[in-house]
Coordinates of C-alpha atoms in Angstrom, one line a residue:
M6 CA 0.0 -0.1 -0.1
L7 CA 2.8 2.2 0.6
D8 CA 4.2 2.3 -2.9
A9 CA 6.0 5.6 -3.4
L10 CA 6.3 7.2 -6.8
P11 CA 9.8 7.3 -8.3
P12 CA 11.8 10.2 -7.3
V13 CA 12.5 12.6 -10.0
P14 CA 16.6 13.2 -10.3
A15 CA 17.4 17.0 -9.6
S16 CA 20.9 16.4 -11.3
G17 CA 19.7 18.3 -14.3
R18 CA 21.3 15.7 -16.8
P19 CA 19.5 15.5 -20.1
D20 CA 19.1 11.6 -19.5
E21 CA 17.5 12.4 -16.2
T22 CA 14.9 15.0 -16.9
L23 CA 11.4 14.8 -15.5
G24 CA 10.2 13.5 -19.3
S25 CA 12.6 10.4 -18.8
A26 CA 11.9 9.9 -15.3
A27 CA 8.1 10.2 -15.5
M28 CA 5.9 7.2 -15.1
S29 CA 3.8 5.9 -17.5
I30 CA 0.1 6.2 -17.5
E31 CA 0.0 2.6 -17.2
D32 CA 2.4 2.4 -14.6
Y33 CA 0.7 5.0 -12.6
A34 CA -2.6 3.2 -12.8
R35 CA -1.0 0.3 -11.4
V36 CA 0.0 2.0 -8.4
V37 CA -3.2 4.1 -7.8
Q38 CA -5.6 1.4 -8.4
P39 CA -4.8 -0.9 -5.1
R40 CA -4.9 2.3 -3.1
N41 CA -8.3 3.5 -4.7
E42 CA -9.7 -0.1 -4.0
F43 CA -8.8 -0.1 -0.4
V44 CA -10.3 3.7 0.2
E45 CA -13.3 2.5 -1.5
F46 CA -13.4 -0.4 1.2
L47 CA -12.6 1.9 3.9
L48 CA -15.4 4.3 3.0
A49 CA -18.1 1.6 2.0
P50 CA -19.6 1.3 5.6
A51 CA -20.0 5.3 5.7
R52 CA -21.8 5.3 2.4
G53 CA -23.9 2.7 3.5
R54 CA -25.2 4.9 6.3
L55 CA -25.6 8.1 4.3
A56 CA -27.6 6.1 1.6
A57 CA -29.9 4.8 4.2
A58 CA -30.5 8.5 5.9
A59 CA -31.3 9.9 2.9

């Protein structure tokens, strides 16, 4: 769950610019999806109570 995004090097060398160190959309989605599912799991009970109250 605590997967961190890879750090962006600050050396300024052309091969280590933000563009070459950035994650692809697919890699980012693979990191974010489990976190999103976990948050949905945590919020499910509250959503049920809110829906019942409405």
